[in-house]
PDB file of C-alpha atoms in Angstrom:
ATOM      1  CA  UNK G  27       5.308 -18.485  77.080  1.00  0.00           C
ATOM      2  CA  UNK G  28       8.090 -17.857  74.579  1.00  0.00           C
ATOM      3  CA  UNK G  29      10.110 -14.690  75.077  1.00  0.00           C
ATOM      4  CA  UNK G  30      10.724 -12.204  72.297  1.00  0.00           C
ATOM      5  CA  UNK G  31      13.684 -13.188  70.189  1.00  0.00           C
ATOM      6  CA  UNK G  32      16.324 -10.560  69.478  1.00  0.00           C
ATOM      7  CA  UNK G  33      15.148  -9.965  65.902  1.00  0.00           C
ATOM      8  CA  UNK G  34      11.656  -9.097  67.113  1.00  0.00           C
ATOM      9  CA  UNK G  35      13.046  -6.919  69.889  1.00  0.00           C
ATOM     10  CA  UNK G  36      14.980  -5.019  67.246  1.00  0.00           C
ATOM     11  CA  UNK G  37      11.810  -4.711  65.152  1.00  0.00           C
ATOM     12  CA  UNK G  38       9.898  -3.159  68.068  1.00  0.00           C
ATOM     13  CA  UNK G  39      12.700  -0.687  68.720  1.00  0.00           C
ATOM     14  CA  UNK G  40      12.826   0.207  65.022  1.00  0.00           C
ATOM     15  CA  UNK G  41       9.065   0.752  64.899  1.00  0.00           C
ATOM     16  CA  UNK G  42       9.383   3.354  67.638  1.00  0.00           C
ATOM     17  CA  UNK G  43      12.446   4.892  65.992  1.00  0.00           C
ATOM     18  CA  UNK G  44      10.592   5.310  62.690  1.00  0.00           C
ATOM     19  CA  UNK G  45       7.421   6.621  64.350  1.00  0.00           C
ATOM     20  CA  UNK G  46       8.658   9.617  66.319  1.00  0.00           C
ATOM     21  CA  UNK G  47       7.912  12.288  63.701  1.00  0.00           C
ATOM     22  CA  UNK G  48       4.356  11.022  63.322  1.00  0.00           C
ATOM     23  CA  UNK G  49       3.890  10.568  67.074  1.00  0.00           C
ATOM     24  CA  UNK G  50       4.863  14.150  67.860  1.00  0.00           C
ATOM     25  CA  UNK G  51       2.846  15.508  64.939  1.00  0.00           C
ATOM     26  CA  UNK G  52      -0.304  13.761  66.128  1.00  0.00           C
ATOM     27  CA  UNK G  53       0.231  14.715  69.769  1.00  0.00           C
ATOM     28  CA  UNK G  54       1.367  18.334  69.348  1.00  0.00           C
ATOM     29  CA  UNK G  55       0.270  19.287  65.840  1.00  0.00           C
ATOM     30  CA  UNK G  56       3.868  19.453  64.599  1.00  0.00           C
ATOM     31  CA  UNK G  57       6.952  17.256  64.445  1.00  0.00           C
ATOM     32  CA  UNK G  58       9.171  20.234  65.388  1.00  0.00           C
ATOM     33  CA  UNK G  59       9.338  22.480  68.451  1.00  0.00           C
ATOM     34  CA  UNK G  60       8.823  26.262  68.557  1.00  0.00           C
ATOM     35  CA  UNK G  61      12.365  26.779  67.268  1.00  0.00           C
ATOM     36  CA  UNK G  62      11.898  24.494  64.273  1.00  0.00           C
ATOM     37  CA  UNK G  63      14.008  21.694  65.730  1.00  0.00           C
ATOM     38  CA  UNK G  64      12.539  18.184  65.262  1.00  0.00           C
ATOM     39  CA  UNK G  65      11.316  16.747  68.546  1.00  0.00           C
ATOM     40  CA  UNK G  66      13.165  13.530  67.767  1.00  0.00           C
ATOM     41  CA  UNK G  67      16.381  15.573  67.915  1.00  0.00           C
ATOM     42  CA  UNK G  68      15.372  17.565  70.986  1.00  0.00           C
ATOM     43  CA  UNK G  69      14.683  14.325  72.871  1.00  0.00           C
ATOM     44  CA  UNK G  70      17.256  12.234  71.003  1.00  0.00           C
ATOM     45  CA  UNK G  71      18.745  10.502  74.023  1.00  0.00           C
ATOM     46  CA  UNK G  72      15.455  10.110  75.897  1.00  0.00           C
ATOM     47  CA  UNK G  73      13.807   8.514  72.868  1.00  0.00           C
ATOM     48  CA  UNK G  74      16.761   6.185  72.318  1.00  0.00           C
ATOM     49  CA  UNK G  75      16.349   4.996  75.909  1.00  0.00           C
ATOM     50  CA  UNK G  76      12.660   4.313  75.329  1.00  0.00           C
ATOM     51  CA  UNK G  77      13.435   2.405  72.128  1.00  0.00           C
ATOM     52  CA  UNK G  78      15.832   0.259  74.151  1.00  0.00           C
ATOM     53  CA  UNK G  79      13.467  -0.395  77.061  1.00  0.00           C
ATOM     54  CA  UNK G  80      10.163  -0.885  75.217  1.00  0.00           C
ATOM     55  CA  UNK G  81      10.828  -4.500  74.044  1.00  0.00           C
ATOM     56  CA  UNK G  82      11.592  -5.426  77.650  1.00  0.00           C
ATOM     57  CA  UNK G  83       8.172  -4.125  78.677  1.00  0.00           C
ATOM     58  CA  UNK G  84       6.502  -6.336  76.077  1.00  0.00           C
ATOM     59  CA  UNK G  85       8.593  -9.276  77.322  1.00  0.00           C
ATOM     60  CA  UNK G  86       7.230  -8.779  80.828  1.00  0.00           C
ATOM     61  CA  UNK G  87       3.705  -9.249  79.480  1.00  0.00           C
ATOM     62  CA  UNK G  88       4.728 -12.360  77.581  1.00  0.00           C
ATOM     63  CA  UNK G  89       6.379 -13.896  80.646  1.00  0.00           C
ATOM     64  CA  UNK G  90       3.304 -13.242  82.785  1.00  0.00           C
ATOM     65  CA  UNK G  91       0.885 -14.600  80.148  1.00  0.00           C
ATOM     66  CA  UNK G  92      -0.762 -11.179  79.935  1.00  0.00           C
ATOM     67  CA  UNK G  93      -1.934  -9.668  76.663  1.00  0.00           C
ATOM     68  CA  UNK G  94      -0.206  -6.448  75.586  1.00  0.00           C
ATOM     69  CA  UNK G  95      -3.215  -4.512  74.317  1.00  0.00           C
ATOM     70  CA  UNK G  96      -4.130  -1.032  73.096  1.00  0.00           C
ATOM     71  CA  UNK G  97      -4.819   0.175  76.620  1.00  0.00           C
ATOM     72  CA  UNK G  98      -1.304  -0.797  77.660  1.00  0.00           C
ATOM     73  CA  UNK G  99       0.103   1.030  74.635  1.00  0.00           C
ATOM     74  CA  UNK G 100      -1.912   4.121  75.586  1.00  0.00           C
ATOM     75  CA  UNK G 101      -0.710   4.009  79.190  1.00  0.00           C
ATOM     76  CA  UNK G 102       2.895   3.698  78.019  1.00  0.00           C
ATOM     77  CA  UNK G 103       2.538   6.698  75.705  1.00  0.00           C
ATOM     78  CA  UNK G 104       0.974   8.788  78.470  1.00  0.00           C
ATOM     79  CA  UNK G 105       3.691   7.940  80.955  1.00  0.00           C
ATOM     80  CA  UNK G 106       6.771   7.893  78.737  1.00  0.00           C
ATOM     81  CA  UNK G 107       6.025  10.483  76.054  1.00  0.00           C
ATOM     82  CA  UNK G 108       3.155  12.726  77.126  1.00  0.00           C
ATOM     83  CA  UNK G 109       3.773  12.837  80.861  1.00  0.00           C
ATOM     84  CA  UNK G 110       7.558  12.818  80.955  1.00  0.00           C
ATOM     85  CA  UNK G 111       8.527  14.656  77.765  1.00  0.00           C
ATOM     86  CA  UNK G 112       5.580  16.757  76.568  1.00  0.00           C
ATOM     87  CA  UNK G 113       3.800  17.220  79.915  1.00  0.00           C
ATOM     88  CA  UNK G 114       0.927  19.425  78.720  1.00  0.00           C
ATOM     89  CA  UNK G 115      -0.597  17.481  75.795  1.00  0.00           C
ATOM     90  CA  UNK G 116      -4.368  16.932  75.955  1.00  0.00           C
ATOM     91  CA  UNK G 117      -4.765  13.146  75.874  1.00  0.00           C
ATOM     92  CA  UNK G 118      -8.502  13.418  75.282  1.00  0.00           C
ATOM     93  CA  UNK G 119      -7.975  14.641  71.734  1.00  0.00           C
ATOM     94  CA  UNK G 120      -8.827  12.329  68.863  1.00  0.00           C
ATOM     95  CA  UNK G 121      -5.247  12.621  67.605  1.00  0.00           C
ATOM     96  CA  UNK G 122      -4.038  10.825  70.727  1.00  0.00           C
ATOM     97  CA  UNK G 123      -6.246   7.833  69.946  1.00  0.00           C
ATOM     98  CA  UNK G 124      -4.941   7.855  66.375  1.00  0.00           C
ATOM     99  CA  UNK G 125      -1.390   7.835  67.700  1.00  0.00           C
ATOM    100  CA  UNK G 126      -2.111   4.912  70.020  1.00  0.00           C
ATOM    101  CA  UNK G 127      -3.907   2.995  67.286  1.00  0.00           C
ATOM    102  CA  UNK G 128      -1.246   3.413  64.616  1.00  0.00           C
ATOM    103  CA  UNK G 129       1.625   2.424  66.872  1.00  0.00           C
ATOM    104  CA  UNK G 130      -0.221  -0.536  68.326  1.00  0.00           C
ATOM    105  CA  UNK G 131      -1.189  -1.934  64.924  1.00  0.00           C
ATOM    106  CA  UNK G 132       2.477  -1.973  63.887  1.00  0.00           C
ATOM    107  CA  UNK G 133       3.543  -3.564  67.162  1.00  0.00           C
ATOM    108  CA  UNK G 134       0.767  -6.171  67.064  1.00  0.00           C
ATOM    109  CA  UNK G 135       2.106  -7.535  63.773  1.00  0.00           C
ATOM    110  CA  UNK G 136       5.348  -8.406  65.581  1.00  0.00           C
ATOM    111  CA  UNK G 137       3.927  -9.804  68.814  1.00  0.00           C
ATOM    112  CA  UNK G 138       0.820 -11.586  67.464  1.00  0.00           C
ATOM    113  CA  UNK G 139       2.599 -14.930  66.791  1.00  0.00           C
ATOM    114  CA  UNK G 140       3.658 -15.183  70.440  1.00  0.00           C
ATOM    115  CA  UNK G 141       0.017 -15.428  71.537  1.00  0.00           C
ATOM    116  CA  UNK G 142      -1.094 -18.167  69.161  1.00  0.00           C
ATOM    117  CA  UNK G 143      -2.191 -21.278  70.996  1.00  0.00           C
ATOM    118  CA  UNK G 144      -2.595 -19.654  74.398  1.00  0.00           C
ATOM    119  CA  UNK G 145      -5.040 -17.022  73.115  1.00  0.00           C
ATOM    120  CA  UNK G 146      -6.295 -18.438  69.793  1.00  0.00           C
ATOM    121  CA  UNK G 147      -9.064 -15.849  69.480  1.00  0.00           C
ATOM    122  CA  UNK G 148      -7.495 -13.063  71.483  1.00  0.00           C
ATOM    123  CA  UNK G 149      -6.833 -10.828  68.503  1.00  0.00           C
ATOM    124  CA  UNK G 150     -10.408 -11.090  67.241  1.00  0.00           C
ATOM    125  CA  UNK G 151     -11.786  -8.347  69.435  1.00  0.00           C
ATOM    126  CA  UNK G 152     -15.443  -7.431  69.118  1.00  0.00           C
ATOM    127  CA  UNK G 153     -16.291  -3.861  70.065  1.00  0.00           C
ATOM    128  CA  UNK G 154     -19.900  -3.099  70.899  1.00  0.00           C
ATOM    129  CA  UNK G 155     -21.230   0.348  71.731  1.00  0.00           C
ATOM    130  CA  UNK G 156     -24.305   1.121  73.809  1.00  0.00           C
ATOM    131  CA  UNK G 157     -25.999   4.190  72.344  1.00  0.00           C
ATOM    132  CA  UNK G 158     -28.522   6.156  74.398  1.00  0.00           C
ATOM    133  CA  UNK G 159     -30.532   8.994  72.867  1.00  0.00           C
ATOM    134  CA  UNK G 160     -32.375  11.498  75.056  1.00  0.00           C
ATOM    135  CA  UNK G 161     -34.839  13.509  72.934  1.00  0.00           C
ATOM    136  CA  UNK G 162     -35.409  17.028  74.252  1.00  0.00           C
ATOM    137  CA  UNK G 163     -37.824  19.742  73.069  1.00  0.00           C
ATOM    138  CA  UNK G 164     -38.551  23.051  74.772  1.00  0.00           C
ATOM    139  CA  UNK G 165     -36.281  22.005  77.601  1.00  0.00           C
ATOM    140  CA  UNK G 166     -38.241  18.821  78.334  1.00  0.00           C
ATOM    141  CA  UNK G 167     -37.201  15.236  77.612  1.00  0.00           C
ATOM    142  CA  UNK G 168     -39.997  13.578  75.650  1.00  0.00           C
ATOM    143  CA  UNK G 169     -38.364  10.282  74.702  1.00  0.00           C
ATOM    144  CA  UNK G 170     -35.313   8.122  75.407  1.00  0.00           C
ATOM    145  CA  UNK G 171     -33.993   5.039  73.654  1.00  0.00           C
ATOM    146  CA  UNK G 172     -30.971   2.778  73.926  1.00  0.00           C
ATOM    147  CA  UNK G 173     -29.527   0.205  71.589  1.00  0.00           C
ATOM    148  CA  UNK G 174     -26.265  -1.660  70.969  1.00  0.00           C
ATOM    149  CA  UNK G 175     -24.254  -1.418  67.757  1.00  0.00           C
ATOM    150  CA  UNK G 176     -21.178  -3.324  66.608  1.00  0.00           C
ATOM    151  CA  UNK G 177     -18.168  -1.331  65.340  1.00  0.00           C
ATOM    152  CA  UNK G 178     -14.749  -2.291  64.000  1.00  0.00           C
ATOM    153  CA  UNK G 179     -13.060  -0.175  66.650  1.00  0.00           C
ATOM    154  CA  UNK G 180     -13.828   2.651  69.072  1.00  0.00           C
ATOM    155  CA  UNK G 181     -11.642   5.113  67.147  1.00  0.00           C
ATOM    156  CA  UNK G 182     -13.829   4.761  64.032  1.00  0.00           C
ATOM    157  CA  UNK G 183     -16.932   5.434  66.106  1.00  0.00           C
ATOM    158  CA  UNK G 184     -15.418   8.629  67.532  1.00  0.00           C
ATOM    159  CA  UNK G 185     -14.241   9.665  64.065  1.00  0.00           C
ATOM    160  CA  UNK G 186     -17.815   9.550  62.760  1.00  0.00           C
ATOM    161  CA  UNK G 187     -18.713  12.326  65.223  1.00  0.00           C
ATOM    162  CA  UNK G 188     -15.489  14.334  64.922  1.00  0.00           C
ATOM    163  CA  UNK G 189     -15.680  14.394  61.103  1.00  0.00           C
ATOM    164  CA  UNK G 190     -19.477  14.617  60.749  1.00  0.00           C
ATOM    165  CA  UNK G 191     -20.209  16.509  57.512  1.00  0.00           C
ATOM    166  CA  UNK G 192     -24.001  16.699  57.486  1.00  0.00           C
ATOM    167  CA  UNK G 193     -24.599  13.294  55.936  1.00  0.00           C
ATOM    168  CA  UNK G 194     -26.420  10.594  57.896  1.00  0.00           C
ATOM    169  CA  UNK G 195     -24.168   8.219  59.837  1.00  0.00           C
ATOM    170  CA  UNK G 196     -25.671   4.756  59.663  1.00  0.00           C
ATOM    171  CA  UNK G 197     -22.843   2.377  58.905  1.00  0.00           C
ATOM    172  CA  UNK G 198     -22.727   0.666  62.304  1.00  0.00           C
ATOM    173  CA  UNK G 199     -24.432  -2.710  62.635  1.00  0.00           C
ATOM    174  CA  UNK G 200     -27.358  -2.691  65.074  1.00  0.00           C
ATOM    175  CA  UNK G 201     -27.285  -5.769  67.323  1.00  0.00           C
ATOM    176  CA  UNK G 202     -30.725  -5.100  68.783  1.00  0.00           C
ATOM    177  CA  UNK G 203     -33.859  -4.747  66.644  1.00  0.00           C
ATOM    178  CA  UNK G 204     -33.675  -0.933  66.787  1.00  0.00           C
ATOM    179  CA  UNK G 205     -32.429  -0.002  63.325  1.00  0.00           C
ATOM    180  CA  UNK G 206     -31.559   3.512  62.204  1.00  0.00           C
ATOM    181  CA  UNK G 207     -28.760   6.031  62.010  1.00  0.00           C
ATOM    182  CA  UNK G 208     -26.378   6.984  64.782  1.00  0.00           C
ATOM    183  CA  UNK G 209     -26.623  10.581  63.507  1.00  0.00           C
ATOM    184  CA  UNK G 210     -29.335  11.872  61.180  1.00  0.00           C
ATOM    185  CA  UNK G 211     -28.515  14.127  58.226  1.00  0.00           C
ATOM    186  CA  UNK G 212     -28.379  17.931  58.418  1.00  0.00           C
ATOM    187  CA  UNK G 213     -27.665  18.007  62.145  1.00  0.00           C
ATOM    188  CA  UNK G 214     -25.439  20.243  64.260  1.00  0.00           C
ATOM    189  CA  UNK G 215     -23.140  18.584  66.798  1.00  0.00           C
ATOM    190  CA  UNK G 216     -21.928  20.482  69.866  1.00  0.00           C
ATOM    191  CA  UNK G 217     -20.366  19.799  73.277  1.00  0.00           C
ATOM    192  CA  UNK G 218     -18.610  16.715  71.912  1.00  0.00           C
ATOM    193  CA  UNK G 219     -16.557  14.926  74.576  1.00  0.00           C
ATOM    194  CA  UNK G 220     -14.970  11.487  74.561  1.00  0.00           C
ATOM    195  CA  UNK G 221     -12.396   9.296  76.231  1.00  0.00           C
ATOM    196  CA  UNK G 222     -11.377   5.652  76.012  1.00  0.00           C
ATOM    197  CA  UNK G 223     -14.859   4.367  76.888  1.00  0.00           C
ATOM    198  CA  UNK G 224     -17.334   7.271  76.776  1.00  0.00           C
ATOM    199  CA  UNK G 225     -18.730   9.699  74.219  1.00  0.00           C
ATOM    200  CA  UNK G 226     -21.344  12.397  74.699  1.00  0.00           C
ATOM    201  CA  UNK G 227     -22.621  15.309  72.624  1.00  0.00           C
ATOM    202  CA  UNK G 228     -25.670  17.409  71.818  1.00  0.00           C
ATOM    203  CA  UNK G 229     -27.239  16.962  68.373  1.00  0.00           C
ATOM    204  CA  UNK G 230     -29.570  19.687  67.129  1.00  0.00           C
ATOM    205  CA  UNK G 231     -31.991  19.017  64.287  1.00  0.00           C
ATOM    206  CA  UNK G 232     -33.700  21.523  62.005  1.00  0.00           C
ATOM    207  CA  UNK G 233     -37.205  20.753  63.246  1.00  0.00           C
ATOM    208  CA  UNK G 234     -36.335  22.285  66.619  1.00  0.00           C
ATOM    209  CA  UNK G 235     -35.588  19.322  68.848  1.00  0.00           C
ATOM    210  CA  UNK G 236     -32.297  18.326  70.398  1.00  0.00           C
ATOM    211  CA  UNK G 237     -30.891  14.906  71.109  1.00  0.00           C
ATOM    212  CA  UNK G 238     -28.457  14.191  73.917  1.00  0.00           C
ATOM    213  CA  UNK G 239     -26.272  11.353  72.671  1.00  0.00           C
ATOM    214  CA  UNK G 240     -24.489   9.109  75.170  1.00  0.00           C
ATOM    215  CA  UNK G 241     -22.299   6.193  74.087  1.00  0.00           C
ATOM    216  CA  UNK G 242     -20.337   3.605  76.042  1.00  0.00           C
ATOM    217  CA  UNK G 243     -17.802   1.145  74.623  1.00  0.00           C
ATOM    218  CA  UNK G 244     -18.205  -2.519  75.602  1.00  0.00           C
ATOM    219  CA  UNK G 245     -15.133  -4.402  74.460  1.00  0.00           C
ATOM    220  CA  UNK G 246     -15.588  -8.151  74.539  1.00  0.00           C
ATOM    221  CA  UNK G 247     -12.554 -10.439  74.383  1.00  0.00           C
TER     222      UNK G 247
END
């Protein structure tokens, strides 16, 4: 497997360098600390070291014929930025997935050519989600159904729940013969929780019944 050339190493370092304001804003809600000093200045030397070392990490994956994917990007952010520098950021927040996604998309444009031939279809990733609905009325479950839907990416699926505005959510393609919306209109969503593979919430409808929604991401390479 070909190693990263120096130009592409420089591109990866520059991507990180140009992303710090946005990274800290998404992870902490602001690009500056409590004293108004930009985080990229507070951690100037630490971030420069990460910019220097990051291309070498990608090179390790290339040399071992392993695919540098979104999960690897997430793990790197948790260890190098959240764990070491910020320490107390909640990585379950949707903003963390946005941060991972945005950085990875920029990085993938640089590293994609190195995987052509060995992984001809590796970047065409299909994401399927298993949805399970538990229908509850008067404290009793009276129905349960499961189906599989196809989505562009897991982040978009989560976003549909986080930004639900009362309109029906039905834009995901049903793979099974069970058609319908993932969320009906005029519902109230509560107890929303999600991580890299799971989502759960309670959905209350005006006619008095509640739906327990469970979702699991199946990512097929």
